[in-house]
PDB file of C-alpha atoms and ligand atoms in Angstrom:
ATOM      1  CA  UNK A 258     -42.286 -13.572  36.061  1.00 37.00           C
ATOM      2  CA  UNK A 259     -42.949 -13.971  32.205  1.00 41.00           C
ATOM      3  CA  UNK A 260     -42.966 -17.009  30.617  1.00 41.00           C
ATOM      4  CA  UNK A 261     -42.296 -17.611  26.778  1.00 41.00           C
ATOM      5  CA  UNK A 262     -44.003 -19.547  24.740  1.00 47.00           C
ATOM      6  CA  UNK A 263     -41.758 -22.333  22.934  1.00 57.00           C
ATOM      7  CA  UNK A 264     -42.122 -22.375  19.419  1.00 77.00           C
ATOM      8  CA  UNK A 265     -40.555 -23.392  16.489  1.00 85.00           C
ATOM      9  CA  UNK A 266     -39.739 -21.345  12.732  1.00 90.00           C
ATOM     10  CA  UNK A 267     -38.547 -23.527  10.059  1.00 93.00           C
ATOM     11  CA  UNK A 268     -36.979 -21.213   6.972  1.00 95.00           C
ATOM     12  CA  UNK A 269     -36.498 -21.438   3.176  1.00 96.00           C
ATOM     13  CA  UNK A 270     -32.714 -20.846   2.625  1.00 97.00           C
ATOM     14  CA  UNK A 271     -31.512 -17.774   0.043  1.00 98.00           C
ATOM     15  CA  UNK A 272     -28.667 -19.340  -1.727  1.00 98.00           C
ATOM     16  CA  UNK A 273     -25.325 -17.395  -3.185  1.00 98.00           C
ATOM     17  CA  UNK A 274     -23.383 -18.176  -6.178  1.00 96.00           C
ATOM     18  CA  UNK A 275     -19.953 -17.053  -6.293  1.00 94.00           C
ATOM     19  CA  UNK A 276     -17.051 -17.470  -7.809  1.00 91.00           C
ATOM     20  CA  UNK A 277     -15.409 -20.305  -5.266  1.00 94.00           C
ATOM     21  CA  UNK A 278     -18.753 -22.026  -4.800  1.00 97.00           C
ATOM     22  CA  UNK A 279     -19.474 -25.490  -5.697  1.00 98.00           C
ATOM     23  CA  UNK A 280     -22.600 -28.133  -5.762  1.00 98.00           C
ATOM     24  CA  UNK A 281     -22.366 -30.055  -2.654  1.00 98.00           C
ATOM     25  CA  UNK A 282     -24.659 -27.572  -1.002  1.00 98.00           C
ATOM     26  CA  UNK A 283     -27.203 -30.367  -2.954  1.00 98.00           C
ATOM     27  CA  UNK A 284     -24.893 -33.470  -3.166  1.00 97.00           C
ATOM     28  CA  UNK A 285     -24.202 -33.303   1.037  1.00 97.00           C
ATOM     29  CA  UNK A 286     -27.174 -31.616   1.790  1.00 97.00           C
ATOM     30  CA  UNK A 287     -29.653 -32.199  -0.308  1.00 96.00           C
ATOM     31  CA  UNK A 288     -30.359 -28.826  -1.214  1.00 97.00           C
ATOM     32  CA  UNK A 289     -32.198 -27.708  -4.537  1.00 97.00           C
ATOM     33  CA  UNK A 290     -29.222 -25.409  -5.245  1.00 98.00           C
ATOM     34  CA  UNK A 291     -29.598 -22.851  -8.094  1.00 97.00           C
ATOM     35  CA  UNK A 292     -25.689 -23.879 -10.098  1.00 95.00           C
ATOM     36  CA  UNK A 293     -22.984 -25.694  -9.490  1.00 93.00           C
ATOM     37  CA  UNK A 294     -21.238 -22.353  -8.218  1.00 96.00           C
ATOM     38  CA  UNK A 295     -23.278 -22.437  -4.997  1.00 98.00           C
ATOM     39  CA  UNK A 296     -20.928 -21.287  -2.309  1.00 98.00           C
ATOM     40  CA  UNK A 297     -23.244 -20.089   0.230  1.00 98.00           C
ATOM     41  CA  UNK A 298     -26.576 -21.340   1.861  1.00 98.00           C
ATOM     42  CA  UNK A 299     -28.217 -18.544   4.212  1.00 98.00           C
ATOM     43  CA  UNK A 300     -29.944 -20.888   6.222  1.00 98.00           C
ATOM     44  CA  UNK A 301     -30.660 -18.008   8.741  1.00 98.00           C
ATOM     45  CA  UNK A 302     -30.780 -14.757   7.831  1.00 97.00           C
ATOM     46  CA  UNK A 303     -32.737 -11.684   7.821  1.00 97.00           C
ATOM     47  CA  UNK A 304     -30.227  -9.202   5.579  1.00 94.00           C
ATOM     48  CA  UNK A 305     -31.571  -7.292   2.868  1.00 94.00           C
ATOM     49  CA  UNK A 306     -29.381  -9.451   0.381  1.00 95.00           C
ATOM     50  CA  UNK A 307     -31.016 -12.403   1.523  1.00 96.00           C
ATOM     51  CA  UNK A 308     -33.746 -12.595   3.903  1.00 97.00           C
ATOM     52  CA  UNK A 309     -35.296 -16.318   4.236  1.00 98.00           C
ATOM     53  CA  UNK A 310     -38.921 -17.061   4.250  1.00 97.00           C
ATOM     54  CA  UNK A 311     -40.491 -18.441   7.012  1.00 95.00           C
ATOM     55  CA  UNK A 312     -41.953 -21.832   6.084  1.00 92.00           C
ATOM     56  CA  UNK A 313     -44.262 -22.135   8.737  1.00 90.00           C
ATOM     57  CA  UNK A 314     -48.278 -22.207   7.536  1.00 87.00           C
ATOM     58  CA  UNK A 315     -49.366 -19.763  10.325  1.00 88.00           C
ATOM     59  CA  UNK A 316     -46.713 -17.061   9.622  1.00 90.00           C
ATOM     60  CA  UNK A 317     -46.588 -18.116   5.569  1.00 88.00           C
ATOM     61  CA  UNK A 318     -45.471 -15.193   3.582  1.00 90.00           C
ATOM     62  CA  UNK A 319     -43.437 -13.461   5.796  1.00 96.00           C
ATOM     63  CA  UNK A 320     -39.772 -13.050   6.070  1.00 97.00           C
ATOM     64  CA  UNK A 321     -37.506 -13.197   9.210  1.00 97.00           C
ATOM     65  CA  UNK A 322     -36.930  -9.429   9.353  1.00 97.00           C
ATOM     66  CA  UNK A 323     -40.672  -8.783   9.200  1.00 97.00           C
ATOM     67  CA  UNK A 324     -40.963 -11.745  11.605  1.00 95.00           C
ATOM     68  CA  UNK A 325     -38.288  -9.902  13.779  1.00 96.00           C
ATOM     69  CA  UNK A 326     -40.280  -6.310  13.416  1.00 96.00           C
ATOM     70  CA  UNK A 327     -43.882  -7.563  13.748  1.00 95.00           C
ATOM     71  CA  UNK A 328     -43.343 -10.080  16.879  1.00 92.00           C
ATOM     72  CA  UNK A 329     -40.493  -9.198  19.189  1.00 92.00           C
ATOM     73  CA  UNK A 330     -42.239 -11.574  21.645  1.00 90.00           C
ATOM     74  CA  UNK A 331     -41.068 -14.498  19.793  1.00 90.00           C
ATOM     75  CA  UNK A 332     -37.518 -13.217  20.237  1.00 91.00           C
ATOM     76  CA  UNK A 333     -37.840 -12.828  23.779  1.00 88.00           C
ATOM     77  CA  UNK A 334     -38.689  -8.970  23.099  1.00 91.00           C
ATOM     78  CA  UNK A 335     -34.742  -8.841  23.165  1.00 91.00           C
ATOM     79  CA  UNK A 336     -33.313  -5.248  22.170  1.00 91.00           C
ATOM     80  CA  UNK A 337     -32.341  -4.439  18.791  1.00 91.00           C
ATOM     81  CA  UNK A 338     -33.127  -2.269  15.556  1.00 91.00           C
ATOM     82  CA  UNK A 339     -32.630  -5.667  12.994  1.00 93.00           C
ATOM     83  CA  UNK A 340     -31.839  -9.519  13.455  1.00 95.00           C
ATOM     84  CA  UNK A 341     -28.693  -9.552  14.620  1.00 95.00           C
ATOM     85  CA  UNK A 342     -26.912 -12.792  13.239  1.00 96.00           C
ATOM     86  CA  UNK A 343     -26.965 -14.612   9.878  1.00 96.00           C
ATOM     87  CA  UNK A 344     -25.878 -18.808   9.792  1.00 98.00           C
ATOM     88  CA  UNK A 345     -24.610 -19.806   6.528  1.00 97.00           C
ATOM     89  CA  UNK A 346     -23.712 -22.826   5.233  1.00 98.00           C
ATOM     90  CA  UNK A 347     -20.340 -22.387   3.314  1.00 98.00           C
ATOM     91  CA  UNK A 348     -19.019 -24.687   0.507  1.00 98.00           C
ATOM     92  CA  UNK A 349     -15.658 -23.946  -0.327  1.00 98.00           C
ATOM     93  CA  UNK A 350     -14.986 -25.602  -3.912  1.00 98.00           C
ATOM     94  CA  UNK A 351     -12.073 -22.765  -4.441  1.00 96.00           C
ATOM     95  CA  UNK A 352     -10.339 -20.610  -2.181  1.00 96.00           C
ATOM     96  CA  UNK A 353     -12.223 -17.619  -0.946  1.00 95.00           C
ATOM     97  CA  UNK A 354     -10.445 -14.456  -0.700  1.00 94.00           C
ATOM     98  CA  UNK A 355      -8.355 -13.356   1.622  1.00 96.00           C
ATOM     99  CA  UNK A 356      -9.919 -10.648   3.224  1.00 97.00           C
ATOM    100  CA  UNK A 357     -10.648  -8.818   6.924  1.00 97.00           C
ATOM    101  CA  UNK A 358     -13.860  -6.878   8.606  1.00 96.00           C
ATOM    102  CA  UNK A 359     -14.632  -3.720  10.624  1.00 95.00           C
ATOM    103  CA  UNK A 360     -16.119  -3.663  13.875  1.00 93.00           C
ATOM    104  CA  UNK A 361     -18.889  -2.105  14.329  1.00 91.00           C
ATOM    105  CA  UNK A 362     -17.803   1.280  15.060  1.00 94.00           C
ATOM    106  CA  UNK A 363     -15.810   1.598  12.088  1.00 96.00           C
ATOM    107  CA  UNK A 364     -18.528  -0.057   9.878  1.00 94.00           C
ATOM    108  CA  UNK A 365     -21.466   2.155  11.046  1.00 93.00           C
ATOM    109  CA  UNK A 366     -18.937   5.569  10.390  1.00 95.00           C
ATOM    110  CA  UNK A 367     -17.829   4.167   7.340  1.00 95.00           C
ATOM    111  CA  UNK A 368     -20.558   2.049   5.752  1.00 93.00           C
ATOM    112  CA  UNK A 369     -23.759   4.132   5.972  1.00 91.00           C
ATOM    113  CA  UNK A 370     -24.355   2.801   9.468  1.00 88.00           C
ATOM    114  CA  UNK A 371     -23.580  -1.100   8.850  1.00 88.00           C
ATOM    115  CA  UNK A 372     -23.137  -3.693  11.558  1.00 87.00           C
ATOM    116  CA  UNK A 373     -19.214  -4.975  11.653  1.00 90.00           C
ATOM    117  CA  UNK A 374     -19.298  -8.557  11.850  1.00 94.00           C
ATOM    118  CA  UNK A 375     -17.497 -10.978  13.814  1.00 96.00           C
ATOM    119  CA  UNK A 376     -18.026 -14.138  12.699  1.00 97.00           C
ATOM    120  CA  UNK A 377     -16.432 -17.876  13.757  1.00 98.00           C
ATOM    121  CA  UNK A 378     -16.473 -21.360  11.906  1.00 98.00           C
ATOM    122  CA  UNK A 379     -17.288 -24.854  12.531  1.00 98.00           C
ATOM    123  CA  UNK A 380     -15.504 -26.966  10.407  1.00 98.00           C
ATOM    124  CA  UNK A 381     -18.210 -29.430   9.090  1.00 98.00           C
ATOM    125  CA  UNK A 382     -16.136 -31.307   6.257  1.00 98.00           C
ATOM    126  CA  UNK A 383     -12.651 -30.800   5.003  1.00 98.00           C
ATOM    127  CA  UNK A 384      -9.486 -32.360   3.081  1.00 98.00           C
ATOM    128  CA  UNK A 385      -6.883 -34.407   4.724  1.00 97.00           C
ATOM    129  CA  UNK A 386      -4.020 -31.480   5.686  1.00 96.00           C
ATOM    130  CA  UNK A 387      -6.366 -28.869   5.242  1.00 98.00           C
ATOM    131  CA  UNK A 388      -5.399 -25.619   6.051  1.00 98.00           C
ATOM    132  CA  UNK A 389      -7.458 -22.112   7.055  1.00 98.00           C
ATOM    133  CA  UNK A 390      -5.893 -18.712   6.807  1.00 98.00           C
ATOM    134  CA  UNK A 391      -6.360 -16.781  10.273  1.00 98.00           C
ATOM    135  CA  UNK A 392      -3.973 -13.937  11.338  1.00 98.00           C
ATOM    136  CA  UNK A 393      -0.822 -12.587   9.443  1.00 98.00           C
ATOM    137  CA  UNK A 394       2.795 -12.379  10.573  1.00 98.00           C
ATOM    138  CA  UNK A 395       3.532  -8.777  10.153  1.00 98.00           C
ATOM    139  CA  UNK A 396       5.164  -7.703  13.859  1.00 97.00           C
ATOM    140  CA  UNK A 397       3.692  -4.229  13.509  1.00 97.00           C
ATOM    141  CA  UNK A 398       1.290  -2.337  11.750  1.00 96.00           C
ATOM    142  CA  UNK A 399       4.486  -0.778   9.066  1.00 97.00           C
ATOM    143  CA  UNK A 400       5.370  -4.050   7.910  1.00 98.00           C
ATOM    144  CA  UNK A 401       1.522  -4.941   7.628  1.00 97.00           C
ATOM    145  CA  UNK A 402       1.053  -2.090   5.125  1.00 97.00           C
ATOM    146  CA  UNK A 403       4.667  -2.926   3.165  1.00 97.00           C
ATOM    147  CA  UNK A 404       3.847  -6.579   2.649  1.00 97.00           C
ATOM    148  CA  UNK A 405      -0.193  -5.611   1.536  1.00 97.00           C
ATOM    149  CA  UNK A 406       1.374  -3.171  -1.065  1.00 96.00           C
ATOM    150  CA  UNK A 407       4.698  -4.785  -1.591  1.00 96.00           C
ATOM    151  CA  UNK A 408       2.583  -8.189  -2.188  1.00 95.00           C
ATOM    152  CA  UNK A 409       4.801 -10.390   0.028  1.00 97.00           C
ATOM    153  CA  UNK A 410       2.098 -12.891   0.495  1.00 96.00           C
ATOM    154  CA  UNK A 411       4.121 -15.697   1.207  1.00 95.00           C
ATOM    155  CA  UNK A 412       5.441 -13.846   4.091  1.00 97.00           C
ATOM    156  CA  UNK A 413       2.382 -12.497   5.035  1.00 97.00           C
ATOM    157  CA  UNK A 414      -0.504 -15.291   5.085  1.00 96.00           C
ATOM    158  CA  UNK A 415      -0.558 -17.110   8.354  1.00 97.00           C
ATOM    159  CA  UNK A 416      -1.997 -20.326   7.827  1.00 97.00           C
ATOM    160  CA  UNK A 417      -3.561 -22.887  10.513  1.00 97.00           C
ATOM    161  CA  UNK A 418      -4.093 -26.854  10.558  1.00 98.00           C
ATOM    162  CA  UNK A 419      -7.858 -27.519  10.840  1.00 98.00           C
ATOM    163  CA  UNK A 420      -9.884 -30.753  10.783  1.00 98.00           C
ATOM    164  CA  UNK A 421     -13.310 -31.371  10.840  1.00 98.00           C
ATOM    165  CA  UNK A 422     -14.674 -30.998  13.893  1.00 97.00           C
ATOM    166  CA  UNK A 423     -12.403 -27.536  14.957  1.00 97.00           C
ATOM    167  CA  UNK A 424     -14.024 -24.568  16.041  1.00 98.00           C
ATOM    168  CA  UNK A 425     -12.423 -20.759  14.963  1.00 98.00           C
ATOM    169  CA  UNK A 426     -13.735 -17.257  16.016  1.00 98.00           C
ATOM    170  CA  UNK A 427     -12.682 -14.722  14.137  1.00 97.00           C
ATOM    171  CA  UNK A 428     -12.845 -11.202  15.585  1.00 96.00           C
ATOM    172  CA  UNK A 429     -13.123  -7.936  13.816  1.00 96.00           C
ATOM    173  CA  UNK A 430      -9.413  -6.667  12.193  1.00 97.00           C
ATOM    174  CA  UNK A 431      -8.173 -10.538  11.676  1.00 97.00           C
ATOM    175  CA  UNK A 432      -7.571 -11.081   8.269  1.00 98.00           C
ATOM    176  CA  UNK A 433      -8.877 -14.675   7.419  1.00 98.00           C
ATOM    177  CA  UNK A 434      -9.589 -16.576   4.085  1.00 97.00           C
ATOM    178  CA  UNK A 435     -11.695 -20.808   4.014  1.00 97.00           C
ATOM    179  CA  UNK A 436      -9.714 -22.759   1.775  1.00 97.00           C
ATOM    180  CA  UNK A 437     -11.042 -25.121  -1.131  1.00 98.00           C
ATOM    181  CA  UNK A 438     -12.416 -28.171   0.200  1.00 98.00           C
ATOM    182  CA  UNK A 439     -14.002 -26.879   3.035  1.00 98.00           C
ATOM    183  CA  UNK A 440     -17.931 -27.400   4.383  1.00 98.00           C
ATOM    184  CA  UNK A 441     -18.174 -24.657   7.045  1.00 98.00           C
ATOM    185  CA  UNK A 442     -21.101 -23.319   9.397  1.00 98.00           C
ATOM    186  CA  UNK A 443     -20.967 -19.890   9.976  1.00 98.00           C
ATOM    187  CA  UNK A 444     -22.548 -17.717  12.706  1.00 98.00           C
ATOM    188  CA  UNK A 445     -21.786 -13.992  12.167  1.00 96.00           C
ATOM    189  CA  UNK A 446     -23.396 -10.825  13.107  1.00 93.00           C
ATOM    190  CA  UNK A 447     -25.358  -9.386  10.244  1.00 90.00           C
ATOM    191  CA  UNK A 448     -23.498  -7.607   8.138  1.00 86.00           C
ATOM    192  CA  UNK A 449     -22.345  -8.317   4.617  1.00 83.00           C
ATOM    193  CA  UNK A 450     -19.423  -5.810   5.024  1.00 92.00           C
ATOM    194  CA  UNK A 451     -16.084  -7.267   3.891  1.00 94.00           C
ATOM    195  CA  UNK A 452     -13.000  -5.760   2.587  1.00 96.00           C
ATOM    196  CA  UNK A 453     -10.988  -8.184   0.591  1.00 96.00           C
ATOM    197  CA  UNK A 454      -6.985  -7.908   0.359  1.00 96.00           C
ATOM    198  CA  UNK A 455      -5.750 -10.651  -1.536  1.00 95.00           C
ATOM    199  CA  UNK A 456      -7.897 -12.451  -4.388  1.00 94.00           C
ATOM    200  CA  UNK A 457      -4.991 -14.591  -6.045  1.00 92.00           C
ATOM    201  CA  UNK A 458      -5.234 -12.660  -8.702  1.00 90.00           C
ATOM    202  CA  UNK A 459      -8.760 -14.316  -9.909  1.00 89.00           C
ATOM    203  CA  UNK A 460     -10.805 -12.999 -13.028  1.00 89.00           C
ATOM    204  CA  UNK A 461     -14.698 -12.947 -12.454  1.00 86.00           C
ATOM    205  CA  UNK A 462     -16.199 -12.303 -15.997  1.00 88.00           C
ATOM    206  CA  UNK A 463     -13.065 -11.617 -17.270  1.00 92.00           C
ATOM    207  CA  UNK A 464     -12.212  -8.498 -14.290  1.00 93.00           C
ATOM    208  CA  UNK A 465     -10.981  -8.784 -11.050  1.00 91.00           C
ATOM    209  CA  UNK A 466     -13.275  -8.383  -8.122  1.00 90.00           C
ATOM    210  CA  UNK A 467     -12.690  -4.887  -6.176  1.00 92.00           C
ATOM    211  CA  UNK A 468      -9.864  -4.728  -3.595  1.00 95.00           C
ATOM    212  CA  UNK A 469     -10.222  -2.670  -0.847  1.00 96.00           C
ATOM    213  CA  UNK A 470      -6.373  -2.039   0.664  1.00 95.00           C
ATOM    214  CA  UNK A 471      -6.530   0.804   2.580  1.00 95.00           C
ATOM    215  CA  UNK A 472      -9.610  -0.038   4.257  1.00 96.00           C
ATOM    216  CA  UNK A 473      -7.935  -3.535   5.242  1.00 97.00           C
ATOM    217  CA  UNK A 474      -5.216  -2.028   6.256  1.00 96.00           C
ATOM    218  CA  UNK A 475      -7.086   0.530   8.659  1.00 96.00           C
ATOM    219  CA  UNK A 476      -8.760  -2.354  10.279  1.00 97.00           C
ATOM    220  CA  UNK A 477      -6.534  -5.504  10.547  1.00 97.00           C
ATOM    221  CA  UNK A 478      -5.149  -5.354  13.951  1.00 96.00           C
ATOM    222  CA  UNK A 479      -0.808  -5.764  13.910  1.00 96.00           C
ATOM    223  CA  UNK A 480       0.378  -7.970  15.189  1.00 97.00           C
ATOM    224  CA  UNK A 481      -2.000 -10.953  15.144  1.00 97.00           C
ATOM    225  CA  UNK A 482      -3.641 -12.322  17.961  1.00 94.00           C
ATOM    226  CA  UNK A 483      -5.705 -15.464  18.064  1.00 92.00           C
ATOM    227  CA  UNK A 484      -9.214 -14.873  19.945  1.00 94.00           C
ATOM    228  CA  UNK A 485     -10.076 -15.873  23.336  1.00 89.00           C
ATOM    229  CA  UNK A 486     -12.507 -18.555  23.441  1.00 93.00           C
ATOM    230  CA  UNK A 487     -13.869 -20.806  26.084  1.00 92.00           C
ATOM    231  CA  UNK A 488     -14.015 -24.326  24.728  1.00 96.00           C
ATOM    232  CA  UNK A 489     -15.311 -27.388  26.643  1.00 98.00           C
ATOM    233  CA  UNK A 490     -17.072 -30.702  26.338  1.00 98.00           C
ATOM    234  CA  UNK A 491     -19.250 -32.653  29.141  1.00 98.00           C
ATOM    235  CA  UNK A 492     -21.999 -35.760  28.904  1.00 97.00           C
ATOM    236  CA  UNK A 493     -25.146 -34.418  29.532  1.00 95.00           C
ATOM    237  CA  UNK A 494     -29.285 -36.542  29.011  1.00 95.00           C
ATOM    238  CA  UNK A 495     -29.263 -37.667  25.525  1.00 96.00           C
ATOM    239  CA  UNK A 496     -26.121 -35.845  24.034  1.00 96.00           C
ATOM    240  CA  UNK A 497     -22.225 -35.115  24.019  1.00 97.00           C
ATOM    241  CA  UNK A 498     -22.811 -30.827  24.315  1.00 97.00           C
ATOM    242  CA  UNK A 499     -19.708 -28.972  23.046  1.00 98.00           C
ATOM    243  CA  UNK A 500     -19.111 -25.474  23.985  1.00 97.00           C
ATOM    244  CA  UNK A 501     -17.455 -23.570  21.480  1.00 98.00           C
ATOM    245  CA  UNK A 502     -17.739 -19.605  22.472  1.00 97.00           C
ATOM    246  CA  UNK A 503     -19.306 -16.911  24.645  1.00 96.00           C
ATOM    247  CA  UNK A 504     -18.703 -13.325  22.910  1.00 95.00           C
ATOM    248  CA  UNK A 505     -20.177 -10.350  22.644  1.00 92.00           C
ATOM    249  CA  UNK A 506     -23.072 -11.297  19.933  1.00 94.00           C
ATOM    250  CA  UNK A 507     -23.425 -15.297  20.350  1.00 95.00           C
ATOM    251  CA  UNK A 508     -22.770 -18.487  21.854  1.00 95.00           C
ATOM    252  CA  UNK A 509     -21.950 -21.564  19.816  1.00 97.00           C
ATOM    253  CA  UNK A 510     -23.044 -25.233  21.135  1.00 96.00           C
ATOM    254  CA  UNK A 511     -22.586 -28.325  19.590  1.00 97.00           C
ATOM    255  CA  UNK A 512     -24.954 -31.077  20.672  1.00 97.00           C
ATOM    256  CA  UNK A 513     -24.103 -34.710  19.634  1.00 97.00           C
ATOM    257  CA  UNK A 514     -27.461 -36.414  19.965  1.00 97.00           C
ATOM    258  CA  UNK A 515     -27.777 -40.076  21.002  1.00 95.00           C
ATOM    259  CA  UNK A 516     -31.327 -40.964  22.417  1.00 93.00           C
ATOM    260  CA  UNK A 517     -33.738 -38.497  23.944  1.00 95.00           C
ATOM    261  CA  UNK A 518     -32.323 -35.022  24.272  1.00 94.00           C
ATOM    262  CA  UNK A 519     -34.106 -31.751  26.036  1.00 93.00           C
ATOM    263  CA  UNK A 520     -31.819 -28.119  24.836  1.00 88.00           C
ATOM    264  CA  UNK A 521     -32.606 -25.592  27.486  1.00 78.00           C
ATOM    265  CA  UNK A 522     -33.136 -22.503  24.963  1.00 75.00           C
ATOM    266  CA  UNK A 523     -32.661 -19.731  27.600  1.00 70.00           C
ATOM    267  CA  UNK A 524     -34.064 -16.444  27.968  1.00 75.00           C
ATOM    268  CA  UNK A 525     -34.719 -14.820  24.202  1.00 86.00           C
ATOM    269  CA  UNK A 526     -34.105 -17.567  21.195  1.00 90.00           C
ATOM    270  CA  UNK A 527     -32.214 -20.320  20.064  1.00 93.00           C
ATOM    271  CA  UNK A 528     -30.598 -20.890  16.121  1.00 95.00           C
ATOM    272  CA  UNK A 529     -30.658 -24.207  15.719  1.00 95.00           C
ATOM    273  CA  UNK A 530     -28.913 -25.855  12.237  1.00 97.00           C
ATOM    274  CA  UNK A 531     -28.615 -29.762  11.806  1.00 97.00           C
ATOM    275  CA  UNK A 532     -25.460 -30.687   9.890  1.00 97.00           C
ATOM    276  CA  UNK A 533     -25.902 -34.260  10.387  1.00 97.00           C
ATOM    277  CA  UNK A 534     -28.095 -37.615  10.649  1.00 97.00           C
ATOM    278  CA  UNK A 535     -32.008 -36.806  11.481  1.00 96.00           C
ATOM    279  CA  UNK A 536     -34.762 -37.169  14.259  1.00 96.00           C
ATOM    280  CA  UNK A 537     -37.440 -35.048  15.190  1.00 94.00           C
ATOM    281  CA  UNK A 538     -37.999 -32.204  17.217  1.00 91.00           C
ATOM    282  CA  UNK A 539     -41.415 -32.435  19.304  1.00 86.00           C
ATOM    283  CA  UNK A 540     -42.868 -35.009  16.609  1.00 88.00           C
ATOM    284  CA  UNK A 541     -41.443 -32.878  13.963  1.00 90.00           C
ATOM    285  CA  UNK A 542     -39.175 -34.785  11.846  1.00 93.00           C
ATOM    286  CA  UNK A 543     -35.651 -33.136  10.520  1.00 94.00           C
ATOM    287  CA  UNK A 544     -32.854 -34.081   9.157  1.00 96.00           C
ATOM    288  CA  UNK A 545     -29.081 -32.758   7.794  1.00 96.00           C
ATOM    289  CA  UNK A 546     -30.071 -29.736   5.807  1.00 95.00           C
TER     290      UNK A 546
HETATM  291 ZN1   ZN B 836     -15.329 -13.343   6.778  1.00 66.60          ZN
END
């Protein structure tokens, strides 16, 4: 039987501007963001838009999707032709469009052989009453494409309660939109492919950002239907563990950590992100961020 050998990869973060973005990437987390428009913090990721360096001396230089090409034995020589996730760090000072993605079949026929991307949330900070936009309430897929073009959004938007703490997975086809106020960890497959519907009518640089209608339309799935997920809690050595989800491309843990903790990282690899308080890991100290 093989045997892995543990190690650890510490990464230097590409950060996003956008429109929506704000500066608590560095208030809350101490970041050295580059404006106070910072909406995203790729904290793992190996996409060509934004692939971290690794920080560690003996692989210095080298990005995660080299590390990923060079040494499949520090994944666990798992299958696969790129990394497949990317964690971000989201910071919600505005509304973020309301917009849907493909699954991967659609994405690879229709964007030059693309991942789709399912993607879910843990709600790290938010407002009192805050809200999230997941689903729609069109019954079929007719009145989907009569309220996108009529622009019935009122009628349309589905929104749901959330407060810090809440877990959402959001599958392929849902249309979904994070809300200003929001500090959200996101674990999504790879992919950067998103078709927005619904941009409140926004100006960037004096133009609104591209639509893309009839591709939403093609993919969001009428009528709505939240995703399965498999949610529990238990005590376990040295931590509160939280399930969130077991899909097709991740799982999602939560580990409270009180004390003297051991995480069993399975077969291939473990992302690990800490989004609160600090220790070390093996001697190694870390901390929020
Ligand atoms: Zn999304």
């Amino acid at each position: 039987m093989k045997t892995y050998e543990t190690n650890y990869f510490f990464y230097y973060p590409v950060f996003k501007q956008m429109i929506w973005g704000g500066d608590r990437l560095a208030t809350d987390f101490g970041y050295d963001i580059p404006g106070d428009n910072t909406g995203e913090c790729w904290g793992i990721s190996a996409h060509t838009s934004g692939d971290d360096s690794i920080a560690n001396d003996c692989y210095a230089g080298m990005t995660l999707s080299q590390l990923w090409d060079e040494h499949p034995e520090l994944f666990g020589n798992i299958e696969g032709d790129r990394f497949p996730l990317l964690i971000k760090i989201i910071d919600a000072k505005d509304n973020l469009s309301i917009q849907v993605h493909p699954y991967d079949e659609y994405a690879a026929k229709n964007e030059n052989g693309s991942l789709g991307k399912t993607e879910c949330w843990y709600i790290i900070d938010c407002p009192d009453d805050a809200k999230l936009v997941v689903g729609h309430n069109a019954k079929t897929h007719e009145e989907l494409s009569d309220m996108i073009h009529e622009g019935r959004w009122d009628e349309f938007i589905r929104y749901v309660p959330i407060k810090k703490g809440d877990f959402i997975q959001i599958d392929p086809g849902t249309v979904h939109a994070i809300t200003s106020g929001c500090m959200i960890l996101e674990t999504q497959q790879n992919s950067d492919i998103t078709y927005r519907v619904y941009d409140y009518d926004r100006l960037q640089n004096g133009k609104p950002r591209q639509l893309h209608v009839e591709q939403s339309i093609d993919v969001i799935e009428a009528p709505f239907k939240p995703a399965d997920i498999d949610t529990f809690t238990e005590e376990i050595p040295g931590a509160v563990h939280t399930h969130f989800v077991t899909c097709k491309f991740y799982s999602v843990d939560k580990y409270d950590i009180d004390g003297v903790f051991t995480l069993d990282a399975k077969k291939y690899y473990t992302n690990v992100s800490v989004i609160a308080g600090e220790g070390t890991v093996n001697g190694i100290p870390v901390k929020k961020g």
